[in-house]
Amino acid sequence: MIEWLLFVIVMIMLAGALMAMLMENLLAATVAASIVSLGLTVIFVFLRAPDVAMTEAAVGAGLSSLILALGLKRLGLWKLDVPSTAVKADAQEDGKS
Amino acid sequence: MFDIASILFAGATGLLVIGIGGMVLSEHLYRMLLALAIAEAGANLMLVLAGFKWSASAPIITVSVESIPAMVDPVPQAMVLTAIVIGVGVQALALTMIIRIRNAYGTLNMREVKLKMEQEFADMADLPIETRSVPARNDQS
Amino acid sequence: MHQFSSFLFLGGFLFFLSVLTGILPLGDPPMIIGQAIQNHGVSETGAANLVTAVVLGYRGIDTLGELSILFAAATAGGLVLATGKKKTQASADEDAGFIVKTAAELLFPLLVVAGLYIVIHGHLTPGGGFQGGVILAAAFFLPLLAKPSTTMNHNTMSLVEGFSGAAFIGIGLIGLFNHGAFLQPLLSKGVVGELFSAGTLPLLYLAVGLKVGAELAGLLANLNEEDDENV
């Protein structure tokens, strides 16, 4: 039973890591990287390391994501996904004007 | 196939390989920072796995001092605790450097930053710019 | 060519790690230092949480190095990100809505209490200066997220940070002069499991918590400041 739980968590972590590397939107990539930290927290609890789990939850999943997101805002790359039709309409308007 | 050891080691190995692969292959500086964070997570997991012990309890004494039960190794846990906090410090420092680079050069692509830095050095030293494999580009700077 | 060599390197790295994890036994590590710490850690430091005993007692000078790395990172962040001009007008961001502002005011004391609890009970339960310090930093950063027009008092933050860092080193030096080793545990051990036990370890963790909280709150505030656009 516990094997299946760990298997699912590890798969979620690996998928989060791949998404953080491959996604176009950098804000979404940051969130995917924090999913990795969250899964790691659960695994640390299973490994009888409550101290490390607490640190990972507070520092890795919380503060690190906050720092990266604030830096993203300051870099000017903070973009939310918009539907592709809206992007096309914007591009057409830009082309006209 | 599905024993706990291979699942956890596969997870740690996968995170390390994905992180280091991202650092080697990507050209965007922010993406490299994300890859560094992921590789760090994999290394931390591997270090905690090194001290794990079956049917042992967490290294905290709860019942009595006289009869201490079998415990997992506290030394790797303390080292990982240190490593996580230092990792955030390194990330913050790298992020400030990235913000500075973007303010100075206006781009975050590693190759473009390298080209602009070479240009700057050449301008400073009054040297001709080496134009090997550099496509012609019009710099407004 | 670059891509090819990168993939080759990654394949080799993956092979190396698989071989390494293949020969590593999971769940049966040779615990030499760990066993010694389990046998003597409680009687030597008096802390119920053995990770705390390792972090502050056996490897205390390592924690001092960690604190200096964090200090260097926060200082470098402040130096690099400082815009160098006084803010004449309020930040461009509008205040968040009523719900967010009220929730921030409501959560602030709760977060401070939770952070201090985790810091002070670091030698008894999971937790300690780093975790609690991060929660404290989040508590002091919350008003800035809710009301971007408010500013953080950086001088007070630097003062708290400096004094707590000096307290950590001072406790270590007292141990050095009185007992012959830096960060030697002082005071009476007390009864294991009570709040006032484990000698100076709770004081050290309190210093660590205040230092980490002040540093990270300052770093977050620096990152949150608006960039001047005309660079």
Coordinates of C-alpha atoms in Angstrom, one line a residue:
Chain A
M1 CA 0.0 0.0 0.0
I2 CA 2.7 2.5 1.0
E3 CA 4.6 1.6 -2.1
W4 CA 1.8 2.8 -4.3
L5 CA 1.5 6.0 -2.3
L6 CA 5.2 6.7 -2.6
F7 CA 5.1 5.7 -6.3
V8 CA 2.4 8.3 -7.0
I9 CA 4.2 11.0 -5.0
V10 CA 7.5 10.3 -6.8
M11 CA 5.7 10.4 -10.2
I12 CA 4.1 13.7 -9.3
M13 CA 7.5 15.1 -8.3
L14 CA 9.2 14.0 -11.5
A15 CA 6.3 15.3 -13.6
G16 CA 6.6 18.6 -11.7
A17 CA 10.3 18.8 -12.4
L18 CA 9.8 18.1 -16.1
M19 CA 7.1 20.7 -16.3
A20 CA 9.3 23.2 -14.6
M21 CA 11.9 22.6 -17.3
L22 CA 9.6 22.5 -20.3
M23 CA 6.8 25.0 -19.7
E24 CA 6.8 28.2 -21.7
N25 CA 5.2 30.3 -19.0
L26 CA 7.8 31.0 -16.3
L27 CA 5.3 31.7 -13.6
A28 CA 3.8 28.2 -14.2
A29 CA 7.3 26.7 -14.2
T30 CA 7.9 28.3 -10.7
V31 CA 4.7 26.8 -9.4
A32 CA 5.7 23.4 -10.9
A33 CA 9.1 23.6 -9.1
S34 CA 7.3 24.3 -5.8
I35 CA 5.2 21.1 -6.4
V36 CA 8.5 19.2 -6.3
S37 CA 9.2 20.7 -2.8
L38 CA 5.8 19.8 -1.6
G39 CA 6.1 16.1 -2.7
L40 CA 9.6 16.1 -1.0
T41 CA 8.0 17.2 2.2
V42 CA 5.7 14.2 2.3
I43 CA 8.6 11.8 1.5
F44 CA 10.6 13.3 4.3
V45 CA 7.8 12.6 6.8
F46 CA 7.7 9.0 5.6
L47 CA 11.5 8.8 6.1
R48 CA 11.1 9.8 9.8
A49 CA 12.7 13.2 9.3
P50 CA 10.1 15.6 10.8
D51 CA 12.7 18.4 11.2
V52 CA 13.7 18.3 7.6
A53 CA 10.1 18.0 6.5
M54 CA 9.2 21.1 8.4
T55 CA 12.2 23.0 7.0
E56 CA 11.4 21.9 3.4
A57 CA 7.7 22.9 3.8
A58 CA 8.6 26.3 5.3
V59 CA 11.7 27.1 3.3
G60 CA 11.6 25.1 0.1
A61 CA 7.9 25.2 -0.7
G62 CA 7.0 28.5 0.9
L63 CA 9.9 31.0 1.0
S64 CA 11.8 29.8 -2.1
S65 CA 8.7 30.0 -4.3
L66 CA 7.9 33.4 -2.8
I67 CA 11.4 34.7 -3.6
L68 CA 11.3 33.3 -7.1
A69 CA 7.9 34.7 -7.8
L70 CA 8.9 38.2 -6.5
G71 CA 12.0 38.0 -8.6
L72 CA 9.9 37.1 -11.6
K73 CA 7.7 40.1 -11.0
R74 CA 10.8 42.3 -10.8
L75 CA 12.2 40.8 -14.0
G76 CA 9.0 41.7 -15.8
L77 CA 8.3 38.1 -16.8
W78 CA 5.2 37.8 -14.7
K79 CA 2.7 36.8 -17.3
L80 CA -0.6 35.0 -17.0
D81 CA -1.7 32.7 -19.7
V82 CA -4.3 34.2 -22.0
P83 CA -6.3 32.3 -24.6
S84 CA -4.6 32.1 -27.9
T85 CA -7.4 33.9 -29.7
A86 CA -6.9 36.9 -27.5
V87 CA -3.2 36.9 -28.3
K88 CA -4.0 36.7 -32.0
A89 CA -6.4 39.6 -31.7
D90 CA -3.8 41.7 -29.8
A91 CA -1.2 40.9 -32.4
Q92 CA -3.6 41.9 -35.2
E93 CA -4.4 45.2 -33.4
D94 CA -0.7 45.9 -33.0
G95 CA -0.1 45.2 -36.6
K96 CA -2.8 47.6 -37.7
S97 CA -1.8 50.4 -35.4
Chain B
M1 CA 9.8 -4.0 -9.1
F2 CA 7.8 -1.8 -6.7
D3 CA 9.9 -2.0 -3.6
I4 CA 10.3 1.2 -1.6
A5 CA 14.1 1.5 -2.0
S6 CA 14.0 1.5 -5.8
I7 CA 11.1 3.9 -6.0
L8 CA 12.8 6.4 -3.7
F9 CA 16.3 6.1 -5.3
A10 CA 14.7 6.4 -8.7
G11 CA 13.0 9.6 -7.6
A12 CA 16.2 11.1 -6.2
T13 CA 18.2 10.1 -9.3
G14 CA 15.5 11.4 -11.6
L15 CA 15.3 14.8 -9.8
L16 CA 19.1 15.1 -9.9
V17 CA 19.3 14.2 -13.6
I18 CA 16.4 16.5 -14.6
G19 CA 17.9 19.4 -12.6
I20 CA 21.4 19.0 -13.9
G21 CA 20.1 18.4 -17.4
G22 CA 18.1 21.6 -17.2
M23 CA 21.1 23.5 -16.1
V24 CA 23.3 22.2 -18.9
L25 CA 20.7 22.4 -21.7
S26 CA 18.7 25.5 -21.1
E27 CA 19.8 28.9 -22.2
H28 CA 17.5 31.1 -20.1
L29 CA 19.1 32.2 -16.9
Y30 CA 15.9 32.0 -14.8
R31 CA 15.2 28.5 -16.0
M32 CA 18.7 27.5 -14.9
L33 CA 17.9 28.8 -11.5
L34 CA 14.8 26.6 -11.3
A35 CA 16.9 23.7 -12.5
L36 CA 19.4 24.4 -9.7
A37 CA 16.5 24.3 -7.1
I38 CA 15.3 20.9 -8.5
A39 CA 18.8 19.4 -8.5
E40 CA 19.1 20.5 -4.9
A41 CA 15.9 18.8 -3.9
G42 CA 17.2 15.6 -5.5
A43 CA 20.5 15.8 -3.6
N44 CA 18.7 16.5 -0.3
L45 CA 16.5 13.4 -0.8
M46 CA 19.4 11.2 -1.5
L47 CA 21.3 12.5 1.6
V48 CA 18.3 11.8 3.8
L49 CA 17.9 8.3 2.3
A50 CA 21.5 7.6 3.3
G51 CA 20.5 7.8 6.9
F52 CA 17.2 6.0 6.8
K53 CA 16.7 2.9 8.8
W54 CA 13.9 0.4 8.7
S55 CA 11.6 0.2 11.8
A56 CA 13.2 3.0 13.5
S57 CA 11.7 6.1 14.9
A58 CA 12.4 9.8 14.4
P59 CA 15.4 11.1 16.3
I60 CA 13.3 12.7 19.0
I61 CA 13.1 11.3 22.5
T62 CA 9.5 11.1 23.5
V63 CA 9.1 8.5 26.2
S64 CA 12.1 8.2 28.6
V65 CA 15.8 8.8 28.6
E66 CA 16.7 5.3 29.8
S67 CA 15.1 3.2 27.0
I68 CA 16.0 4.9 23.8
P69 CA 14.5 3.0 20.8
A70 CA 16.2 2.5 17.5
M71 CA 16.4 5.8 15.7
V72 CA 17.3 7.0 12.2
D73 CA 20.6 8.7 11.8
P74 CA 20.4 12.3 12.9
V75 CA 23.6 13.5 11.3
P76 CA 22.4 13.5 7.6
Q77 CA 19.1 15.1 8.7
A78 CA 21.0 18.0 10.3
M79 CA 23.2 18.4 7.2
V80 CA 20.1 18.5 5.0
L81 CA 18.5 21.1 7.3
T82 CA 21.6 23.2 6.8
A83 CA 21.6 22.6 3.0
I84 CA 18.0 23.6 2.5
V85 CA 18.5 27.0 4.2
I86 CA 21.8 27.6 2.4
G87 CA 20.0 26.7 -0.9
V88 CA 17.5 29.4 -0.4
G89 CA 20.3 31.9 0.3
V90 CA 22.1 30.9 -2.9
Q91 CA 18.8 31.2 -4.9
A92 CA 18.2 34.7 -3.6
L93 CA 21.7 35.8 -4.4
A94 CA 21.5 34.3 -7.9
L95 CA 18.1 36.0 -8.4
T96 CA 19.6 39.4 -7.5
M97 CA 22.4 38.8 -10.0
I98 CA 19.9 37.8 -12.7
I99 CA 17.9 41.0 -12.0
R100 CA 21.1 43.0 -12.3
I101 CA 22.1 41.3 -15.6
R102 CA 18.7 42.0 -17.0
N103 CA 18.9 45.7 -16.0
A104 CA 22.4 46.0 -17.5
Y105 CA 22.0 44.0 -20.7
G106 CA 18.2 43.8 -21.3
T107 CA 18.2 40.1 -22.0
L108 CA 18.2 36.9 -20.1
N109 CA 19.4 34.6 -22.9
M110 CA 22.8 33.3 -21.9
R111 CA 24.4 33.5 -25.4
E112 CA 23.2 37.1 -26.0
V113 CA 24.5 38.1 -22.6
K114 CA 27.8 36.5 -23.4
L115 CA 28.0 38.3 -26.8
K116 CA 27.2 41.7 -25.2
M117 CA 29.8 41.1 -22.5
E118 CA 32.4 40.3 -25.1
Q119 CA 31.4 43.4 -27.0
E120 CA 31.7 45.5 -23.8
F121 CA 35.2 44.1 -23.0
A122 CA 36.4 44.7 -26.6
D123 CA 35.1 48.3 -26.5
M124 CA 36.9 48.9 -23.2
A125 CA 40.2 47.5 -24.5
D126 CA 39.9 49.1 -27.9
L127 CA 40.2 45.8 -29.6
P128 CA 38.5 44.7 -32.8
I129 CA 35.6 42.4 -32.1
E130 CA 36.1 38.8 -33.1
T131 CA 33.3 38.1 -35.4
R132 CA 33.6 34.4 -35.6
S133 CA 30.3 32.7 -36.0
V134 CA 28.5 35.8 -34.8
P135 CA 25.6 36.8 -37.0
A136 CA 25.5 40.4 -38.0
R137 CA 23.3 42.3 -35.6
N138 CA 22.4 45.9 -35.2
D139 CA 23.0 47.0 -31.7
Q140 CA 21.3 50.2 -30.7
S141 CA 23.3 50.5 -27.5
Chain C
M1 CA 27.6 19.7 -31.0
H2 CA 27.0 21.3 -27.6
Q3 CA 23.7 19.5 -27.3
F4 CA 25.2 16.2 -28.2
S5 CA 28.0 16.5 -25.5
S6 CA 25.4 17.6 -23.0
F7 CA 23.3 14.5 -23.6
L8 CA 26.3 12.3 -23.4
F9 CA 27.2 13.9 -20.1
L10 CA 23.7 13.4 -18.8
G11 CA 23.7 9.7 -19.8
G12 CA 27.0 9.2 -18.0
F13 CA 25.7 10.9 -15.0
L14 CA 22.5 8.8 -14.9
F15 CA 24.6 5.7 -15.3
F16 CA 26.9 6.7 -12.4
L17 CA 23.9 7.5 -10.1
S18 CA 22.2 4.2 -10.9
V19 CA 25.3 2.3 -10.1
L20 CA 25.8 4.3 -6.9
T21 CA 22.2 3.7 -5.8
G22 CA 22.4 0.1 -6.8
I23 CA 25.2 -0.6 -4.3
L24 CA 23.8 1.6 -1.6
P25 CA 21.8 -0.3 1.0
L26 CA 18.5 1.4 1.9
G27 CA 17.4 1.1 5.4
D28 CA 20.5 -0.3 6.9
P29 CA 23.2 2.4 7.1
P30 CA 26.4 1.9 9.0
M31 CA 25.6 4.3 11.8
I32 CA 28.8 5.0 13.6
I33 CA 28.6 8.7 14.6
G34 CA 24.8 8.5 14.6
Q35 CA 24.9 5.6 17.2
A36 CA 27.4 7.5 19.4
I37 CA 25.1 10.6 19.3
Q38 CA 22.1 8.5 20.2
N39 CA 23.9 7.0 23.1
H40 CA 25.5 10.2 24.5
G41 CA 23.6 13.1 22.9
V42 CA 21.0 13.4 25.5
S43 CA 23.3 13.3 28.5
E44 CA 25.8 15.7 26.9
T45 CA 23.4 18.3 25.6
G46 CA 20.1 17.7 27.3
A47 CA 18.0 18.2 24.2
A48 CA 15.2 15.8 23.5
N49 CA 15.4 16.5 19.7
L50 CA 18.7 14.9 18.6
V51 CA 18.7 16.9 15.3
T52 CA 18.9 20.1 17.4
A53 CA 21.7 18.5 19.5
V54 CA 23.6 17.9 16.2
V55 CA 22.8 21.3 14.6
L56 CA 23.6 23.5 17.7
G57 CA 25.8 21.3 19.8
Y58 CA 28.0 19.0 17.9
R59 CA 28.1 21.0 14.6
G60 CA 27.4 24.5 16.1
I61 CA 30.3 26.2 14.3
D62 CA 28.8 24.8 11.0
T63 CA 25.5 26.6 11.9
L64 CA 27.6 29.8 12.4
G65 CA 28.9 29.4 8.9
E66 CA 25.4 28.8 7.6
L67 CA 24.3 32.0 9.3
S68 CA 27.2 33.9 7.7
I69 CA 26.3 32.6 4.3
L70 CA 22.7 33.8 4.7
F71 CA 24.0 37.1 6.0
A72 CA 26.2 37.5 2.9
A73 CA 23.3 36.6 0.6
A74 CA 20.9 39.0 2.2
T75 CA 23.5 41.8 2.3
A76 CA 24.5 41.3 -1.3
G77 CA 20.8 41.3 -2.3
G78 CA 20.4 44.6 -0.5
L79 CA 23.5 46.0 -2.1
V80 CA 22.6 44.9 -5.6
L81 CA 19.0 45.7 -5.5
A82 CA 19.2 49.1 -3.8
T83 CA 17.8 51.7 -6.1
G84 CA 19.8 54.4 -4.4
K85 CA 17.0 56.9 -4.4
K86 CA 14.3 57.8 -1.8
K87 CA 10.8 56.8 -2.8
T88 CA 9.0 60.1 -3.4
Q89 CA 5.7 58.6 -4.2
A90 CA 3.8 55.6 -3.0
S91 CA 4.2 52.4 -4.9
A92 CA 2.3 52.0 -8.1
D93 CA 0.4 49.0 -6.9
E94 CA -2.9 49.6 -5.4
D95 CA -3.9 48.3 -2.1
A96 CA -5.3 44.8 -2.1
G97 CA -9.0 44.4 -1.4
F98 CA -10.7 44.6 2.0
I99 CA -10.7 40.9 2.5
V100 CA -7.0 40.5 2.0
K101 CA -6.2 43.5 4.2
T102 CA -8.4 42.2 7.0
A103 CA -7.0 38.7 6.7
A104 CA -3.5 40.0 6.9
E105 CA -4.2 42.0 10.0
L106 CA -5.9 38.9 11.5
L107 CA -3.1 36.5 10.6
F108 CA -0.2 38.7 11.7
P109 CA -0.4 38.0 15.5
L110 CA -1.2 34.3 14.8
L111 CA 1.9 33.9 12.6
V112 CA 4.1 35.7 15.1
V113 CA 2.9 33.4 17.9
A114 CA 3.3 30.3 15.8
G115 CA 6.8 31.3 14.7
L116 CA 8.0 32.1 18.2
Y117 CA 6.4 28.8 19.5
I118 CA 8.3 26.8 16.9
V119 CA 11.6 28.7 17.6
I120 CA 11.4 28.3 21.4
H121 CA 10.4 24.6 21.4
G122 CA 13.1 23.7 18.9
H123 CA 14.9 21.5 21.4
L124 CA 11.8 19.5 22.3
T125 CA 9.8 19.0 19.1
P126 CA 10.5 19.2 15.4
G127 CA 11.2 22.7 14.5
G128 CA 13.7 25.3 15.5
G129 CA 15.2 28.6 14.6
F130 CA 15.3 28.2 10.8
Q131 CA 11.7 27.1 10.4
G132 CA 10.3 29.5 12.9
G133 CA 12.4 32.3 11.6
V134 CA 11.0 31.8 8.1
I135 CA 7.5 31.9 9.6
L136 CA 8.4 35.2 11.4
A137 CA 9.7 36.6 8.1
A138 CA 6.5 35.7 6.4
A139 CA 4.5 37.4 9.2
F140 CA 6.4 40.6 8.8
F141 CA 6.3 40.5 5.1
L142 CA 2.5 40.0 5.0
P143 CA 1.5 43.7 5.5
L144 CA 3.7 44.6 2.6
L145 CA 1.8 42.3 0.3
A146 CA -1.6 43.5 1.5
K147 CA -0.7 47.2 1.5
P148 CA 2.1 47.9 -1.0
S149 CA 2.3 51.5 0.0
T150 CA 3.7 50.7 3.5
T151 CA 7.4 50.3 3.8
M152 CA 9.5 48.2 6.1
N153 CA 11.9 49.8 8.5
H154 CA 15.2 48.4 7.4
N155 CA 17.2 50.0 10.2
T156 CA 15.2 48.1 12.9
M157 CA 15.7 44.9 10.9
S158 CA 19.4 45.4 10.7
L159 CA 19.5 46.2 14.4
V160 CA 17.7 42.9 15.3
E161 CA 19.8 41.0 12.9
G162 CA 23.1 42.4 14.2
F163 CA 22.2 41.9 17.9
S164 CA 21.0 38.3 17.4
G165 CA 24.1 37.4 15.4
A166 CA 26.3 39.0 18.1
A167 CA 24.4 37.1 20.8
F168 CA 25.1 33.8 19.0
I169 CA 28.8 34.5 18.8
G170 CA 28.8 35.9 22.3
I171 CA 27.3 32.7 23.8
G172 CA 29.9 30.7 21.8
L173 CA 32.8 32.8 23.1
I174 CA 31.6 32.5 26.7
G175 CA 31.7 28.7 26.2
L176 CA 35.2 29.1 24.7
F177 CA 36.6 31.1 27.7
N178 CA 34.9 29.1 30.4
H179 CA 35.0 25.6 29.2
G180 CA 37.6 25.5 26.5
A181 CA 35.5 24.9 23.4
F182 CA 33.6 27.3 21.1
L183 CA 29.8 26.9 21.6
Q184 CA 30.3 24.5 24.5
P185 CA 26.9 24.0 26.1
L186 CA 26.6 26.1 29.3
L187 CA 24.1 26.3 32.1
S188 CA 22.3 23.4 33.7
K189 CA 20.9 20.7 31.5
G190 CA 17.6 20.5 33.4
V191 CA 15.1 17.7 33.0
V192 CA 14.9 16.4 29.5
G193 CA 11.6 17.3 27.9
E194 CA 10.9 20.4 29.9
L195 CA 10.8 23.9 28.3
F196 CA 13.7 25.2 30.4
S197 CA 16.2 22.5 29.7
A198 CA 19.2 21.8 27.4
G199 CA 21.3 24.7 28.8
T200 CA 22.0 27.4 26.1
L201 CA 20.5 25.6 23.1
P202 CA 17.1 27.4 23.3
L203 CA 18.9 30.7 23.6
L204 CA 21.0 29.9 20.6
Y205 CA 18.0 28.9 18.6
L206 CA 16.2 32.1 19.6
A207 CA 19.1 34.1 18.3
V208 CA 19.1 32.0 15.1
G209 CA 15.3 32.5 14.7
L210 CA 15.4 36.3 15.1
K211 CA 18.4 36.6 12.8
V212 CA 16.9 34.4 10.1
G213 CA 13.5 36.2 10.4
A214 CA 15.0 39.7 10.2
E215 CA 17.3 38.8 7.3
L216 CA 14.7 37.1 5.2
A217 CA 12.1 39.8 5.8
G218 CA 14.6 42.4 4.7
L219 CA 15.5 40.4 1.6
L220 CA 11.8 39.9 0.7
A221 CA 11.1 43.6 1.2
N222 CA 14.1 44.4 -1.0
L223 CA 12.9 42.1 -3.7
N224 CA 9.4 43.5 -3.5
E225 CA 10.5 47.1 -4.1
E226 CA 9.6 48.6 -7.4
D227 CA 12.3 48.8 -10.0
D228 CA 13.0 52.1 -11.5
E229 CA 12.0 51.6 -15.1
N230 CA 14.4 53.9 -16.8
V231 CA 17.5 51.8 -16.2

